[in-house]
Amino acid sequence: MEPATIYEREYPDDDDDPDFLIPAISEDTPHIPYKPLKRPMNDVVQRSLDYYELMSKRRTVRKFSTEPIPQEVLDNIVKTAGTAPSGAHTEPWTFVVVQDPSTKEAIRGIVEEEEEQNYARRMSRQWVTDLKPFATNHKKPYLSDAPALILVFRQMYSWRADGKKRMHYYNEISVAIAAGFLLAAIQYCGLVALTSTPLNCNARLRDLLSRPTNERLELLLPVGKPHEDTTVPDIKRKNLEEIMINV
């Protein structure tokens, strides 16, 4: 008889500590009725169309107006991002909103320094070639021009009230969903953004912003109104038949 296969858990338990298996959220958490607003189906159809038409106008912008954004707007779009679902309700995200000019300049300096190396030797030649239609390079003036930068950090784990480590399950996809909510909120309120993933900048930007080591920078979004001279590439999105399969 062959020996039984022993599978290792992806998230191993601390077998020596029985208190480890106490849920991070109380087992006594009450479940309450959920009663969202009921809409007639014709209203549902119209709202789905209206929302698509709004979101279909979303574009990535690299030239921003310097007009300030009211703090209330920034608060509301981040609160919206915070409504995203997350694994075991861990909410593994931190949104750092930067409006201070000197801090924006410091962020720009770090990103441009790293991006110069990225374009020169870290990124593949094919990657650099694929970016040519978008006219990108290591210069990032929008990082100081945009009135606000939102840096999205992913919390890989946190600490419970009893001092034990709290695992953040599916933290990558949870933060990605929250970022989608954030981009939708930015578009809905009439602003624009650039979705960037600063390569090799995590440690330096984390230190600059005094973030703990359990957090990792995932996205950097300049946010504001588009500059009056802004242009975008004349590209098309895939049609419905290319992205949807009905079964």
PDB file of C-alpha atoms in Angstrom:
ATOM      1  CA  MET A   1       0.000   0.000   0.000  1.00  0.00           C
ATOM      2  CA  GLU A   2       1.357   3.392  -0.956  1.00  0.00           C
ATOM      3  CA  PRO A   3       1.789   5.876   1.874  1.00  0.00           C
ATOM      4  CA  ALA A   4      -0.879   8.553   2.120  1.00  0.00           C
ATOM      5  CA  THR A   5       0.016  11.834   0.458  1.00  0.00           C
ATOM      6  CA  ILE A   6       0.591  14.615   2.948  1.00  0.00           C
ATOM      7  CA  TYR A   7      -0.439  18.006   1.666  1.00  0.00           C
ATOM      8  CA  GLU A   8       1.012  21.157   3.148  1.00  0.00           C
ATOM      9  CA  ARG A   9      -1.390  23.981   3.854  1.00  0.00           C
ATOM     10  CA  GLU A  10      -0.863  27.133   1.854  1.00  0.00           C
ATOM     11  CA  TYR A  11      -1.365  29.054   5.102  1.00  0.00           C
ATOM     12  CA  PRO A  12       0.091  26.780   7.831  1.00  0.00           C
ATOM     13  CA  ASP A  13      -1.449  26.956  11.300  1.00  0.00           C
ATOM     14  CA  ASP A  14       0.515  27.445  14.497  1.00  0.00           C
ATOM     15  CA  ASP A  15      -0.209  24.027  16.034  1.00  0.00           C
ATOM     16  CA  ASP A  16       1.656  24.911  19.227  1.00  0.00           C
ATOM     17  CA  ASP A  17      -0.683  27.794  20.040  1.00  0.00           C
ATOM     18  CA  PRO A  18      -4.378  26.916  20.392  1.00  0.00           C
ATOM     19  CA  ASP A  19      -5.269  30.607  20.613  1.00  0.00           C
ATOM     20  CA  PHE A  20      -4.013  31.053  17.061  1.00  0.00           C
ATOM     21  CA  LEU A  21      -7.259  29.624  15.655  1.00  0.00           C
ATOM     22  CA  ILE A  22      -9.450  32.290  17.234  1.00  0.00           C
ATOM     23  CA  PRO A  23     -11.067  34.200  14.312  1.00  0.00           C
ATOM     24  CA  ALA A  24      -9.748  37.694  13.727  1.00  0.00           C
ATOM     25  CA  ILE A  25     -13.402  38.819  13.595  1.00  0.00           C
ATOM     26  CA  SER A  26     -15.617  37.542  16.399  1.00  0.00           C
ATOM     27  CA  GLU A  27     -17.637  34.405  15.718  1.00  0.00           C
ATOM     28  CA  ASP A  28     -20.508  36.203  17.443  1.00  0.00           C
ATOM     29  CA  THR A  29     -20.665  38.851  14.725  1.00  0.00           C
ATOM     30  CA  PRO A  30     -24.404  39.266  14.044  1.00  0.00           C
ATOM     31  CA  HIS A  31     -25.853  38.815  10.571  1.00  0.00           C
ATOM     32  CA  ILE A  32     -28.348  41.556   9.757  1.00  0.00           C
ATOM     33  CA  PRO A  33     -30.976  41.821   7.000  1.00  0.00           C
ATOM     34  CA  TYR A  34     -29.734  43.170   3.688  1.00  0.00           C
ATOM     35  CA  LYS A  35     -32.382  45.232   1.962  1.00  0.00           C
ATOM     36  CA  PRO A  36     -30.987  47.183  -0.985  1.00  0.00           C
ATOM     37  CA  LEU A  37     -33.218  49.517  -2.942  1.00  0.00           C
ATOM     38  CA  LYS A  38     -35.397  47.510  -5.318  1.00  0.00           C
ATOM     39  CA  ARG A  39     -35.524  48.970  -8.806  1.00  0.00           C
ATOM     40  CA  PRO A  40     -37.784  48.037 -11.717  1.00  0.00           C
ATOM     41  CA  MET A  41     -35.932  46.083 -14.391  1.00  0.00           C
ATOM     42  CA  ASN A  42     -36.270  48.817 -17.002  1.00  0.00           C
ATOM     43  CA  ASP A  43     -34.487  51.147 -14.558  1.00  0.00           C
ATOM     44  CA  VAL A  44     -31.773  48.510 -14.049  1.00  0.00           C
ATOM     45  CA  VAL A  45     -31.263  48.298 -17.812  1.00  0.00           C
ATOM     46  CA  GLN A  46     -31.037  52.069 -18.224  1.00  0.00           C
ATOM     47  CA  ARG A  47     -28.642  52.465 -15.315  1.00  0.00           C
ATOM     48  CA  SER A  48     -26.377  49.749 -16.726  1.00  0.00           C
ATOM     49  CA  LEU A  49     -26.260  51.596 -20.056  1.00  0.00           C
ATOM     50  CA  ASP A  50     -25.682  54.980 -18.443  1.00  0.00           C
ATOM     51  CA  TYR A  51     -22.828  53.605 -16.358  1.00  0.00           C
ATOM     52  CA  TYR A  52     -21.213  51.911 -19.343  1.00  0.00           C
ATOM     53  CA  GLU A  53     -21.366  55.124 -21.364  1.00  0.00           C
ATOM     54  CA  LEU A  54     -19.746  57.033 -18.511  1.00  0.00           C
ATOM     55  CA  MET A  55     -16.976  54.486 -17.983  1.00  0.00           C
ATOM     56  CA  SER A  56     -16.339  54.044 -21.706  1.00  0.00           C
ATOM     57  CA  LYS A  57     -15.083  57.641 -21.752  1.00  0.00           C
ATOM     58  CA  ARG A  58     -12.370  56.847 -19.191  1.00  0.00           C
ATOM     59  CA  ARG A  59      -8.872  57.367 -20.580  1.00  0.00           C
ATOM     60  CA  THR A  60      -5.374  57.295 -19.179  1.00  0.00           C
ATOM     61  CA  VAL A  61      -4.039  60.860 -19.067  1.00  0.00           C
ATOM     62  CA  ARG A  62      -0.425  61.994 -18.795  1.00  0.00           C
ATOM     63  CA  LYS A  63      -0.896  65.762 -18.745  1.00  0.00           C
ATOM     64  CA  PHE A  64      -2.779  67.269 -15.812  1.00  0.00           C
ATOM     65  CA  SER A  65      -4.177  70.621 -14.799  1.00  0.00           C
ATOM     66  CA  THR A  66      -2.710  71.910 -11.552  1.00  0.00           C
ATOM     67  CA  GLU A  67      -6.163  72.905 -10.265  1.00  0.00           C
ATOM     68  CA  PRO A  68      -6.522  71.614  -6.686  1.00  0.00           C
ATOM     69  CA  ILE A  69      -8.987  68.874  -5.772  1.00  0.00           C
ATOM     70  CA  PRO A  70     -11.264  69.510  -2.774  1.00  0.00           C
ATOM     71  CA  GLN A  71     -10.308  67.312   0.160  1.00  0.00           C
ATOM     72  CA  GLU A  72     -13.893  66.081   0.367  1.00  0.00           C
ATOM     73  CA  VAL A  73     -13.605  64.622  -3.134  1.00  0.00           C
ATOM     74  CA  LEU A  74     -10.401  62.778  -2.251  1.00  0.00           C
ATOM     75  CA  ASP A  75     -12.010  61.492   0.936  1.00  0.00           C
ATOM     76  CA  ASN A  76     -15.049  60.221  -0.947  1.00  0.00           C
ATOM     77  CA  ILE A  77     -13.192  58.411  -3.721  1.00  0.00           C
ATOM     78  CA  VAL A  78     -10.934  56.664  -1.200  1.00  0.00           C
ATOM     79  CA  LYS A  79     -13.956  55.741   0.928  1.00  0.00           C
ATOM     80  CA  THR A  80     -15.490  54.267  -2.224  1.00  0.00           C
ATOM     81  CA  ALA A  81     -12.362  52.196  -2.856  1.00  0.00           C
ATOM     82  CA  GLY A  82     -12.622  50.978   0.718  1.00  0.00           C
ATOM     83  CA  THR A  83     -16.034  49.421   0.009  1.00  0.00           C
ATOM     84  CA  ALA A  84     -14.416  46.734  -2.168  1.00  0.00           C
ATOM     85  CA  PRO A  85     -14.693  43.084  -1.112  1.00  0.00           C
ATOM     86  CA  SER A  86     -11.669  41.398   0.442  1.00  0.00           C
ATOM     87  CA  GLY A  87     -10.658  37.921   1.565  1.00  0.00           C
ATOM     88  CA  ALA A  88     -12.100  37.219   5.052  1.00  0.00           C
ATOM     89  CA  HIS A  89     -12.872  40.959   5.316  1.00  0.00           C
ATOM     90  CA  THR A  90      -9.208  41.757   5.905  1.00  0.00           C
ATOM     91  CA  GLU A  91      -9.371  45.025   3.907  1.00  0.00           C
ATOM     92  CA  PRO A  92      -5.647  44.760   3.054  1.00  0.00           C
ATOM     93  CA  TRP A  93      -5.148  48.232   1.603  1.00  0.00           C
ATOM     94  CA  THR A  94      -3.675  51.587   2.510  1.00  0.00           C
ATOM     95  CA  PHE A  95      -4.248  54.636   0.297  1.00  0.00           C
ATOM     96  CA  VAL A  96      -1.635  57.356   0.766  1.00  0.00           C
ATOM     97  CA  VAL A  97      -2.871  60.656  -0.678  1.00  0.00           C
ATOM     98  CA  VAL A  98      -0.057  63.112  -1.395  1.00  0.00           C
ATOM     99  CA  GLN A  99      -0.773  66.794  -2.084  1.00  0.00           C
ATOM    100  CA  ASP A 100       2.327  68.360  -0.526  1.00  0.00           C
ATOM    101  CA  PRO A 101       4.445  69.794  -3.396  1.00  0.00           C
ATOM    102  CA  SER A 102       7.815  68.857  -1.891  1.00  0.00           C
ATOM    103  CA  THR A 103       6.718  65.265  -1.306  1.00  0.00           C
ATOM    104  CA  LYS A 104       5.405  65.027  -4.858  1.00  0.00           C
ATOM    105  CA  GLU A 105       8.759  66.283  -6.126  1.00  0.00           C
ATOM    106  CA  ALA A 106      10.571  63.700  -4.009  1.00  0.00           C
ATOM    107  CA  ILE A 107       8.349  60.939  -5.387  1.00  0.00           C
ATOM    108  CA  ARG A 108       8.978  62.154  -8.924  1.00  0.00           C
ATOM    109  CA  GLY A 109      12.727  62.153  -8.335  1.00  0.00           C
ATOM    110  CA  ILE A 110      12.727  58.564  -7.102  1.00  0.00           C
ATOM    111  CA  VAL A 111      10.479  57.310  -9.894  1.00  0.00           C
ATOM    112  CA  GLU A 112      12.401  59.079 -12.669  1.00  0.00           C
ATOM    113  CA  GLU A 113      15.726  57.813 -11.347  1.00  0.00           C
ATOM    114  CA  GLU A 114      14.491  54.215 -11.291  1.00  0.00           C
ATOM    115  CA  GLU A 115      12.623  54.508 -14.582  1.00  0.00           C
ATOM    116  CA  GLU A 116      15.740  55.739 -16.362  1.00  0.00           C
ATOM    117  CA  GLN A 117      17.395  52.464 -15.370  1.00  0.00           C
ATOM    118  CA  ASN A 118      14.253  50.492 -16.216  1.00  0.00           C
ATOM    119  CA  TYR A 119      14.084  51.821 -19.768  1.00  0.00           C
ATOM    120  CA  ALA A 120      17.838  51.526 -20.275  1.00  0.00           C
ATOM    121  CA  ARG A 121      18.489  48.005 -19.017  1.00  0.00           C
ATOM    122  CA  ARG A 122      15.821  46.412 -16.807  1.00  0.00           C
ATOM    123  CA  MET A 123      12.865  46.240 -19.191  1.00  0.00           C
ATOM    124  CA  SER A 124      13.009  43.957 -22.201  1.00  0.00           C
ATOM    125  CA  ARG A 125      13.469  45.555 -25.608  1.00  0.00           C
ATOM    126  CA  GLN A 126      10.061  44.236 -26.639  1.00  0.00           C
ATOM    127  CA  TRP A 127       8.436  45.883 -23.620  1.00  0.00           C
ATOM    128  CA  VAL A 128      10.036  49.225 -24.454  1.00  0.00           C
ATOM    129  CA  THR A 129       9.002  48.795 -28.094  1.00  0.00           C
ATOM    130  CA  ASP A 130       5.387  48.082 -27.133  1.00  0.00           C
ATOM    131  CA  LEU A 131       5.279  51.358 -25.194  1.00  0.00           C
ATOM    132  CA  LYS A 132       6.362  53.522 -28.146  1.00  0.00           C
ATOM    133  CA  PRO A 133       2.801  54.243 -29.395  1.00  0.00           C
ATOM    134  CA  PHE A 134       2.097  55.821 -26.010  1.00  0.00           C
ATOM    135  CA  ALA A 135       5.155  58.109 -26.179  1.00  0.00           C
ATOM    136  CA  THR A 136       6.300  57.189 -22.673  1.00  0.00           C
ATOM    137  CA  ASN A 137       9.793  57.535 -21.251  1.00  0.00           C
ATOM    138  CA  HIS A 138      11.475  57.936 -17.875  1.00  0.00           C
ATOM    139  CA  LYS A 139      10.376  61.562 -17.503  1.00  0.00           C
ATOM    140  CA  LYS A 140       7.247  61.849 -15.323  1.00  0.00           C
ATOM    141  CA  PRO A 141       6.246  65.538 -15.033  1.00  0.00           C
ATOM    142  CA  TYR A 142       2.696  64.561 -14.120  1.00  0.00           C
ATOM    143  CA  LEU A 143       3.949  63.358 -10.741  1.00  0.00           C
ATOM    144  CA  SER A 144       4.537  66.957  -9.695  1.00  0.00           C
ATOM    145  CA  ASP A 145       1.886  68.617 -11.901  1.00  0.00           C
ATOM    146  CA  ALA A 146      -1.144  66.591 -10.806  1.00  0.00           C
ATOM    147  CA  PRO A 147      -2.776  68.102  -7.709  1.00  0.00           C
ATOM    148  CA  ALA A 148      -2.873  64.745  -5.925  1.00  0.00           C
ATOM    149  CA  LEU A 149      -1.090  61.418  -6.025  1.00  0.00           C
ATOM    150  CA  ILE A 150      -2.756  58.326  -4.606  1.00  0.00           C
ATOM    151  CA  LEU A 151      -0.339  55.530  -3.753  1.00  0.00           C
ATOM    152  CA  VAL A 152      -2.048  52.185  -3.226  1.00  0.00           C
ATOM    153  CA  PHE A 153      -0.225  49.914  -0.795  1.00  0.00           C
ATOM    154  CA  ARG A 154      -1.036  46.230  -0.296  1.00  0.00           C
ATOM    155  CA  GLN A 155      -0.899  44.940   3.266  1.00  0.00           C
ATOM    156  CA  MET A 156       0.474  41.399   3.102  1.00  0.00           C
ATOM    157  CA  TYR A 157      -0.490  40.839   6.730  1.00  0.00           C
ATOM    158  CA  SER A 158      -1.388  42.846   9.816  1.00  0.00           C
ATOM    159  CA  TRP A 159      -1.357  42.405  13.591  1.00  0.00           C
ATOM    160  CA  ARG A 160      -4.285  41.349  15.725  1.00  0.00           C
ATOM    161  CA  ALA A 161      -5.214  43.040  18.986  1.00  0.00           C
ATOM    162  CA  ASP A 162      -3.551  40.156  20.838  1.00  0.00           C
ATOM    163  CA  GLY A 163      -0.270  40.800  19.011  1.00  0.00           C
ATOM    164  CA  LYS A 164      -0.463  37.784  16.712  1.00  0.00           C
ATOM    165  CA  LYS A 165      -0.022  38.053  12.966  1.00  0.00           C
ATOM    166  CA  ARG A 166      -3.257  38.252  10.981  1.00  0.00           C
ATOM    167  CA  MET A 167      -2.991  36.732   7.536  1.00  0.00           C
ATOM    168  CA  HIS A 168      -4.458  38.703   4.645  1.00  0.00           C
ATOM    169  CA  TYR A 169      -5.883  36.094   2.295  1.00  0.00           C
ATOM    170  CA  TYR A 170      -6.043  36.929  -1.410  1.00  0.00           C
ATOM    171  CA  ASN A 171      -4.524  40.323  -0.655  1.00  0.00           C
ATOM    172  CA  GLU A 172      -3.324  40.863  -4.223  1.00  0.00           C
ATOM    173  CA  ILE A 173      -6.717  40.383  -5.876  1.00  0.00           C
ATOM    174  CA  SER A 174      -8.460  42.255  -3.046  1.00  0.00           C
ATOM    175  CA  VAL A 175      -6.291  45.330  -3.601  1.00  0.00           C
ATOM    176  CA  ALA A 176      -6.710  45.034  -7.373  1.00  0.00           C
ATOM    177  CA  ILE A 177     -10.496  45.105  -6.967  1.00  0.00           C
ATOM    178  CA  ALA A 178     -10.258  48.117  -4.641  1.00  0.00           C
ATOM    179  CA  ALA A 179      -8.105  49.902  -7.231  1.00  0.00           C
ATOM    180  CA  GLY A 180     -10.823  49.258  -9.811  1.00  0.00           C
ATOM    181  CA  PHE A 181     -13.381  50.815  -7.475  1.00  0.00           C
ATOM    182  CA  LEU A 182     -11.045  53.796  -7.045  1.00  0.00           C
ATOM    183  CA  LEU A 183     -10.640  54.328 -10.791  1.00  0.00           C
ATOM    184  CA  ALA A 184     -14.405  54.090 -11.275  1.00  0.00           C
ATOM    185  CA  ALA A 185     -14.980  56.677  -8.536  1.00  0.00           C
ATOM    186  CA  ILE A 186     -12.407  59.009 -10.104  1.00  0.00           C
ATOM    187  CA  GLN A 187     -14.173  58.757 -13.458  1.00  0.00           C
ATOM    188  CA  TYR A 188     -17.642  59.122 -11.934  1.00  0.00           C
ATOM    189  CA  CYS A 189     -16.822  62.430 -10.230  1.00  0.00           C
ATOM    190  CA  GLY A 190     -15.323  63.932 -13.394  1.00  0.00           C
ATOM    191  CA  LEU A 191     -11.603  63.551 -12.746  1.00  0.00           C
ATOM    192  CA  VAL A 192      -8.909  61.607 -14.595  1.00  0.00           C
ATOM    193  CA  ALA A 193      -5.985  59.450 -13.548  1.00  0.00           C
ATOM    194  CA  LEU A 194      -2.918  57.640 -14.787  1.00  0.00           C
ATOM    195  CA  THR A 195      -2.547  54.051 -13.598  1.00  0.00           C
ATOM    196  CA  SER A 196       1.160  53.444 -13.053  1.00  0.00           C
ATOM    197  CA  THR A 197       3.128  50.640 -11.443  1.00  0.00           C
ATOM    198  CA  PRO A 198       6.529  52.125 -10.532  1.00  0.00           C
ATOM    199  CA  LEU A 199       9.055  49.382 -11.185  1.00  0.00           C
ATOM    200  CA  ASN A 200      11.744  48.917  -8.497  1.00  0.00           C
ATOM    201  CA  CYS A 201      10.424  51.867  -6.457  1.00  0.00           C
ATOM    202  CA  ASN A 202       8.639  50.023  -3.665  1.00  0.00           C
ATOM    203  CA  ALA A 203      11.262  50.196  -0.911  1.00  0.00           C
ATOM    204  CA  ARG A 204      12.302  53.806  -1.521  1.00  0.00           C
ATOM    205  CA  LEU A 205       8.745  55.145  -1.745  1.00  0.00           C
ATOM    206  CA  ARG A 206       7.671  53.082   1.245  1.00  0.00           C
ATOM    207  CA  ASP A 207      10.511  54.601   3.280  1.00  0.00           C
ATOM    208  CA  LEU A 208       9.771  58.114   2.020  1.00  0.00           C
ATOM    209  CA  LEU A 209       6.155  57.815   3.136  1.00  0.00           C
ATOM    210  CA  SER A 210       6.995  56.014   6.401  1.00  0.00           C
ATOM    211  CA  ARG A 211       4.988  52.907   5.557  1.00  0.00           C
ATOM    212  CA  PRO A 212       5.670  49.660   7.473  1.00  0.00           C
ATOM    213  CA  THR A 213       7.429  46.654   5.962  1.00  0.00           C
ATOM    214  CA  ASN A 214       4.225  44.598   5.789  1.00  0.00           C
ATOM    215  CA  GLU A 215       3.013  46.938   3.032  1.00  0.00           C
ATOM    216  CA  ARG A 216       4.027  46.847  -0.616  1.00  0.00           C
ATOM    217  CA  LEU A 217       3.386  49.564  -3.194  1.00  0.00           C
ATOM    218  CA  GLU A 218       1.122  48.289  -5.958  1.00  0.00           C
ATOM    219  CA  LEU A 219      -0.068  51.387  -7.819  1.00  0.00           C
ATOM    220  CA  LEU A 220       0.695  55.083  -8.105  1.00  0.00           C
ATOM    221  CA  LEU A 221      -2.142  57.205  -9.478  1.00  0.00           C
ATOM    222  CA  PRO A 222      -1.788  60.897 -10.330  1.00  0.00           C
ATOM    223  CA  VAL A 223      -5.322  62.324 -10.074  1.00  0.00           C
ATOM    224  CA  GLY A 224      -6.844  65.595 -11.228  1.00  0.00           C
ATOM    225  CA  LYS A 225      -8.474  67.331 -14.148  1.00  0.00           C
ATOM    226  CA  PRO A 226      -6.953  66.942 -17.616  1.00  0.00           C
ATOM    227  CA  HIS A 227      -4.798  69.787 -18.909  1.00  0.00           C
ATOM    228  CA  GLU A 228      -6.507  71.736 -21.689  1.00  0.00           C
ATOM    229  CA  ASP A 229      -3.811  70.524 -24.111  1.00  0.00           C
ATOM    230  CA  THR A 230      -4.151  66.858 -23.152  1.00  0.00           C
ATOM    231  CA  THR A 231      -4.158  64.284 -25.945  1.00  0.00           C
ATOM    232  CA  VAL A 232      -4.668  60.522 -25.817  1.00  0.00           C
ATOM    233  CA  PRO A 233      -3.805  57.790 -28.341  1.00  0.00           C
ATOM    234  CA  ASP A 234      -6.575  57.033 -30.836  1.00  0.00           C
ATOM    235  CA  ILE A 235      -6.940  53.386 -29.853  1.00  0.00           C
ATOM    236  CA  LYS A 236      -9.994  51.144 -29.699  1.00  0.00           C
ATOM    237  CA  ARG A 237     -11.145  48.730 -27.030  1.00  0.00           C
ATOM    238  CA  LYS A 238     -12.127  45.140 -27.732  1.00  0.00           C
ATOM    239  CA  ASN A 239     -15.795  44.725 -28.570  1.00  0.00           C
ATOM    240  CA  LEU A 240     -18.207  42.672 -26.480  1.00  0.00           C
ATOM    241  CA  GLU A 241     -17.905  39.583 -28.669  1.00  0.00           C
ATOM    242  CA  GLU A 242     -14.161  39.476 -27.996  1.00  0.00           C
ATOM    243  CA  ILE A 243     -14.398  39.622 -24.207  1.00  0.00           C
ATOM    244  CA  MET A 244     -17.684  37.896 -23.300  1.00  0.00           C
ATOM    245  CA  ILE A 245     -18.821  34.291 -23.668  1.00  0.00           C
ATOM    246  CA  ASN A 246     -22.430  33.386 -22.883  1.00  0.00           C
ATOM    247  CA  VAL A 247     -23.095  29.791 -21.867  1.00  0.00           C
TER     248      VAL A 247
END
